[in-house]
XYZ file of N, CA, C and O in Angstrom:
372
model
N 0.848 -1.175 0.000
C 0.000 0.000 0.000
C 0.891 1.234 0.000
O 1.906 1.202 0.695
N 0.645 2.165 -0.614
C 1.208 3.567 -1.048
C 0.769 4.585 0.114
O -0.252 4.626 0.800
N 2.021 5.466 0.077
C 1.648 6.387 1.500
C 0.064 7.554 0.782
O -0.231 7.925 -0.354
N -0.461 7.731 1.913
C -1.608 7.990 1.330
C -1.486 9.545 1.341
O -0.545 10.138 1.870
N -2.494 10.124 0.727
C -2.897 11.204 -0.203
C -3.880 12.167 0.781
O -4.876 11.563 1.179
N -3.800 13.119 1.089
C -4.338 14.043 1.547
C -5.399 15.197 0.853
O -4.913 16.159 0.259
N -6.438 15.083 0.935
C -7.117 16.227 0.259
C -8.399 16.165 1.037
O -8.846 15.328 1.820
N -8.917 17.470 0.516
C -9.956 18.110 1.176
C -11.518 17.932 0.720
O -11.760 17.772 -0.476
N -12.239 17.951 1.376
C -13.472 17.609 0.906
C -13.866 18.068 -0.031
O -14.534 17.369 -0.794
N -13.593 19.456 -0.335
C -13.846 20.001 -1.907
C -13.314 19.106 -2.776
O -14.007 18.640 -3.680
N -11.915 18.734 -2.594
C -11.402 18.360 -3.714
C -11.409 16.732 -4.149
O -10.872 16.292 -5.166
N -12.055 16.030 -3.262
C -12.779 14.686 -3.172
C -13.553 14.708 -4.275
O -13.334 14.352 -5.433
N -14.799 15.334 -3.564
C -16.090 15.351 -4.547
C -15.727 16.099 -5.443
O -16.775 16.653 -5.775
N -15.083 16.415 -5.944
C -14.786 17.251 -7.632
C -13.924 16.174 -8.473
O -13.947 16.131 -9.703
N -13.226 15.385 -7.728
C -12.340 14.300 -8.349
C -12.740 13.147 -7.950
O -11.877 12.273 -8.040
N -14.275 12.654 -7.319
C -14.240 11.309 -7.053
C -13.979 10.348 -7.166
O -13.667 9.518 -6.311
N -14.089 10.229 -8.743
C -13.618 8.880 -9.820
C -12.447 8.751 -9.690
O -12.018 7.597 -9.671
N -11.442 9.949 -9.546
C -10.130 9.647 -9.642
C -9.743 8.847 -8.200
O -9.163 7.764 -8.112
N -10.244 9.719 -7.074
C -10.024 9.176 -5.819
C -9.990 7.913 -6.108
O -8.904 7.387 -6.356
N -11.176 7.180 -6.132
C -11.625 5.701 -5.987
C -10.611 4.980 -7.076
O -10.030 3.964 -6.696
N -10.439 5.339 -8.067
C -9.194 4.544 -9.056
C -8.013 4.443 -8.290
O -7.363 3.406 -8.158
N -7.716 5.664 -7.732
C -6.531 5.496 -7.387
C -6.072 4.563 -6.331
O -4.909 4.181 -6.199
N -7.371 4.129 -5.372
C -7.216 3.640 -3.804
C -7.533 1.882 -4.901
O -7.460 0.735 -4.460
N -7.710 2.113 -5.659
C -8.423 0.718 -6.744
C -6.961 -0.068 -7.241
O -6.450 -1.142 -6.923
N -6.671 0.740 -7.932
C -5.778 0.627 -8.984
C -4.465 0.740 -8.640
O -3.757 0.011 -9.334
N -3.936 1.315 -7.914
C -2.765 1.973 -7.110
C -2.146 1.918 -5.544
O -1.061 2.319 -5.124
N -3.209 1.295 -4.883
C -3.696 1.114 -3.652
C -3.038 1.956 -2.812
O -2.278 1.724 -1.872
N -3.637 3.467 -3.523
C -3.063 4.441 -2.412
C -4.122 5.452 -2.063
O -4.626 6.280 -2.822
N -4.447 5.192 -0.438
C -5.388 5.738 0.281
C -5.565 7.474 0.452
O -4.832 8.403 0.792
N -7.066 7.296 -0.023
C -6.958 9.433 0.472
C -7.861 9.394 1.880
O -8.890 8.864 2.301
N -6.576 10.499 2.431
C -7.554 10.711 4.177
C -8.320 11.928 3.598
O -7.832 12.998 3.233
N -9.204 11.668 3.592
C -10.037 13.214 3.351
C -10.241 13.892 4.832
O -10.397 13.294 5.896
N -10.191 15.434 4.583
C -10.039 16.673 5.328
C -11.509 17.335 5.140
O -12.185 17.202 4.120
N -11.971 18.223 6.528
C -13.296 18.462 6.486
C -12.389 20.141 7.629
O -11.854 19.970 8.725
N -12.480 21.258 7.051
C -12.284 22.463 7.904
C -10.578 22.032 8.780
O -10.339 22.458 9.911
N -9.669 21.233 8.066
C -8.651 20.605 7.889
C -8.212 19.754 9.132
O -7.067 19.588 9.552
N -9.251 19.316 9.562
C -9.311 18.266 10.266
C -9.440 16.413 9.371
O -10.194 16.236 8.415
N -8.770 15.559 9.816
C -9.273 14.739 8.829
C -10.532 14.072 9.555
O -10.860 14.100 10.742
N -11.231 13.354 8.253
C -12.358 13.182 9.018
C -12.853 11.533 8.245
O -13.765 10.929 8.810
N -12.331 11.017 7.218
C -12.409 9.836 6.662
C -11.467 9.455 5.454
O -10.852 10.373 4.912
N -11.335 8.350 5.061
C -10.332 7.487 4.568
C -11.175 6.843 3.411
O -12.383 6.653 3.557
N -10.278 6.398 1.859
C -11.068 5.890 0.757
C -10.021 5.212 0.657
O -8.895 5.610 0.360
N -10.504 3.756 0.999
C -9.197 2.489 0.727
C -10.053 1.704 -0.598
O -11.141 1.964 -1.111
N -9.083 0.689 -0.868
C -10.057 -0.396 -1.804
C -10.250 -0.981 -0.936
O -9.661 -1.157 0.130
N -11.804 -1.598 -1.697
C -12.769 -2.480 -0.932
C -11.925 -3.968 -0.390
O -12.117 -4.629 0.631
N -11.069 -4.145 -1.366
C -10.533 -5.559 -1.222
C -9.501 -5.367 0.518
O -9.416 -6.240 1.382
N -8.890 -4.031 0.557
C -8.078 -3.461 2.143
C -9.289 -3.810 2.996
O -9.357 -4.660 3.884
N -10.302 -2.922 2.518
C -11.113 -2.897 4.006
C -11.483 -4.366 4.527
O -11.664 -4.709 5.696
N -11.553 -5.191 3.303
C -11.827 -6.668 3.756
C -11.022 -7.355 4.404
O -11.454 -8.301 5.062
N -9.742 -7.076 4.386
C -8.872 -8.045 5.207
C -8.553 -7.159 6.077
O -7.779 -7.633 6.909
N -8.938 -5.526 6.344
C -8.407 -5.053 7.767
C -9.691 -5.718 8.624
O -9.519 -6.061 9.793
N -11.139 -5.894 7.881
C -12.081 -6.440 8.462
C -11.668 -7.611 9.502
O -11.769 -7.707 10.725
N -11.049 -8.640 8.274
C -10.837 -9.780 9.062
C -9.943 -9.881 10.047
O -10.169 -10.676 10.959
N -8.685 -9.042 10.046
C -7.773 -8.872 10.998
C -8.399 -8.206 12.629
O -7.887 -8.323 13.742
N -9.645 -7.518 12.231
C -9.972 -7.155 13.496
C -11.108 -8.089 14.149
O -11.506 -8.092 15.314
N -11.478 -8.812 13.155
C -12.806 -9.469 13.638
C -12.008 -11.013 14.238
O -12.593 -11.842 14.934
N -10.552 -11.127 13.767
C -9.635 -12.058 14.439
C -9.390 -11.799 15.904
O -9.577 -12.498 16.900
N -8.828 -10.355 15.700
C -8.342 -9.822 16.798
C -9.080 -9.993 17.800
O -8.611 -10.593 18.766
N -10.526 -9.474 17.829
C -11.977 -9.890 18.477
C -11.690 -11.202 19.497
O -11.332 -11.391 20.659
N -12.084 -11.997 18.293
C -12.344 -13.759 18.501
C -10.682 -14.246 19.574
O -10.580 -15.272 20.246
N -10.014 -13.575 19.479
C -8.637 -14.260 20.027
C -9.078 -13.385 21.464
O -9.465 -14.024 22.442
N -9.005 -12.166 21.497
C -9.341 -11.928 23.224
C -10.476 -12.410 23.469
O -10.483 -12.992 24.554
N -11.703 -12.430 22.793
C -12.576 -13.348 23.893
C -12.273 -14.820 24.137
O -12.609 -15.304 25.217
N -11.657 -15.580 23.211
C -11.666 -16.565 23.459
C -10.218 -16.546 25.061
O -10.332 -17.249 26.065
N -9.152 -15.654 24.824
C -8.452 -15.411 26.333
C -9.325 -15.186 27.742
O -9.065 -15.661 28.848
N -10.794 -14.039 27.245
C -11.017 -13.893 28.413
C -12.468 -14.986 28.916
O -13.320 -14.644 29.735
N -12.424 -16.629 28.008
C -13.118 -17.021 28.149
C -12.197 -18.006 28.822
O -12.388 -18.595 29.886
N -11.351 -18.064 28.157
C -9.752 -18.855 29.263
C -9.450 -18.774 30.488
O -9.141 -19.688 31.252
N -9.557 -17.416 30.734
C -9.480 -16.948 31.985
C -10.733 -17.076 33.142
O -10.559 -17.123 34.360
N -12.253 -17.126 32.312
C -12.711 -17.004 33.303
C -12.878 -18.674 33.410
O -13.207 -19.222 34.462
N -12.715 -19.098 32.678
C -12.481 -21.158 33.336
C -11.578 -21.466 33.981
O -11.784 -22.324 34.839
N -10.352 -20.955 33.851
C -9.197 -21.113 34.943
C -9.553 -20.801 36.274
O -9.189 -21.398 37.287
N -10.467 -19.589 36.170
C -10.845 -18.878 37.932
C -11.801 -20.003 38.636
O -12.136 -19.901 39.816
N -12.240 -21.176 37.726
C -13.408 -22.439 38.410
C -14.601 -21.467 38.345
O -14.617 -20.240 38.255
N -15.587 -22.362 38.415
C -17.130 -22.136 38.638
C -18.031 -21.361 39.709
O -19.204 -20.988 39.717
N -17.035 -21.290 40.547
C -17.508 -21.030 41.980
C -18.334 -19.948 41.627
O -17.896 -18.987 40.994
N -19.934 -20.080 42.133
C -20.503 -18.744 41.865
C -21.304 -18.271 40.359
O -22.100 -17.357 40.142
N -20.671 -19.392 39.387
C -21.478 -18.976 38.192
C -22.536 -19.635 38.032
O -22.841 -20.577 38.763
N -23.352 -19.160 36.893
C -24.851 -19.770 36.598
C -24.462 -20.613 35.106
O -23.354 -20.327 34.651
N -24.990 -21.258 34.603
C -25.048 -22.022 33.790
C -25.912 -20.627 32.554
O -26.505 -19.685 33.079
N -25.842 -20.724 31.220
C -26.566 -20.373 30.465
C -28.112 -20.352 30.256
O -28.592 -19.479 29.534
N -28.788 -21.139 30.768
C -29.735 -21.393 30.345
C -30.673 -20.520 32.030
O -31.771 -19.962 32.026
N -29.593 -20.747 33.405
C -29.879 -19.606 34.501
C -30.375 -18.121 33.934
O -31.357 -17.378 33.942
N -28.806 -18.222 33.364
C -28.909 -16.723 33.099
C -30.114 -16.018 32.201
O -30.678 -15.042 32.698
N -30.465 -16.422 31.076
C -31.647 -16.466 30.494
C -32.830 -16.843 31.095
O -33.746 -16.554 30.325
N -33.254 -17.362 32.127
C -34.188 -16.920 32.748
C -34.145 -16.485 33.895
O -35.201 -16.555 34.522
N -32.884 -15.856 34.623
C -32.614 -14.937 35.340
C -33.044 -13.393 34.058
O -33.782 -12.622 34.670
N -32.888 -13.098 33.244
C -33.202 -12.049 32.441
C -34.719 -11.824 31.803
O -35.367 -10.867 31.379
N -34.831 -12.636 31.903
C -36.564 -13.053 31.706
C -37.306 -12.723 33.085
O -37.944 -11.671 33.131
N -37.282 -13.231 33.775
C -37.569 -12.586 35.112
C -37.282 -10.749 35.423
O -37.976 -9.864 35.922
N -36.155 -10.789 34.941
C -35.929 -9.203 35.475
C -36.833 -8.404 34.487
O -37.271 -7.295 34.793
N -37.139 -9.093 33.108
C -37.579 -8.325 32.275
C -39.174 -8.138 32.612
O -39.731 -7.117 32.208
N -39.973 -9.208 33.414
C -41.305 -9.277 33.919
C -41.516 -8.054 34.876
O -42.598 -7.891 35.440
């Protein structure tokens, strides 16, 4: 991926097509600027899909740690699933 491209919201929407080719074709990202703050990013679709998956990994690996953790600590004190759901059913009555 190519260091990315800076421009301003005017100059986005006056060059859209180009934007999107370029993040397409070139795979180099524009941070778009709003009162020169940035305020959003135009990657290719195919980036956003694997930053997708890298975070939706990232996800799945700490819960599955902090599901590690809470089995290591033993049972003492917990409810079973099917408790808890009608412990919530109840509260919801």
């Amino acid at each position: 991926m190519s260091e990315p491209i800076v421009a301003s919201m005017a100059e986005v929407r006056s060059h859209l097509a180009d934007v999107i080719d370029r993040a397409r074709r070139e795979e180099t990202p524009t941070i778009i600027t709003r009162r020169g703050r940035q305020e959003a990013v135009v990657i290719d679709i195919q980036e956003y899909q694997r930053l997708r998956r890298i975070a939706e990994d990232a996800e799945e690996a700490w819960l599955n740690r902090l599901a590690d953790e809470a089995e290591s600590e033993g049972t003492e004190g917990s409810v079973s699933l099917e408790e808890m759901a009608a412990l919530l059913r109840a509260d919801q009555s």
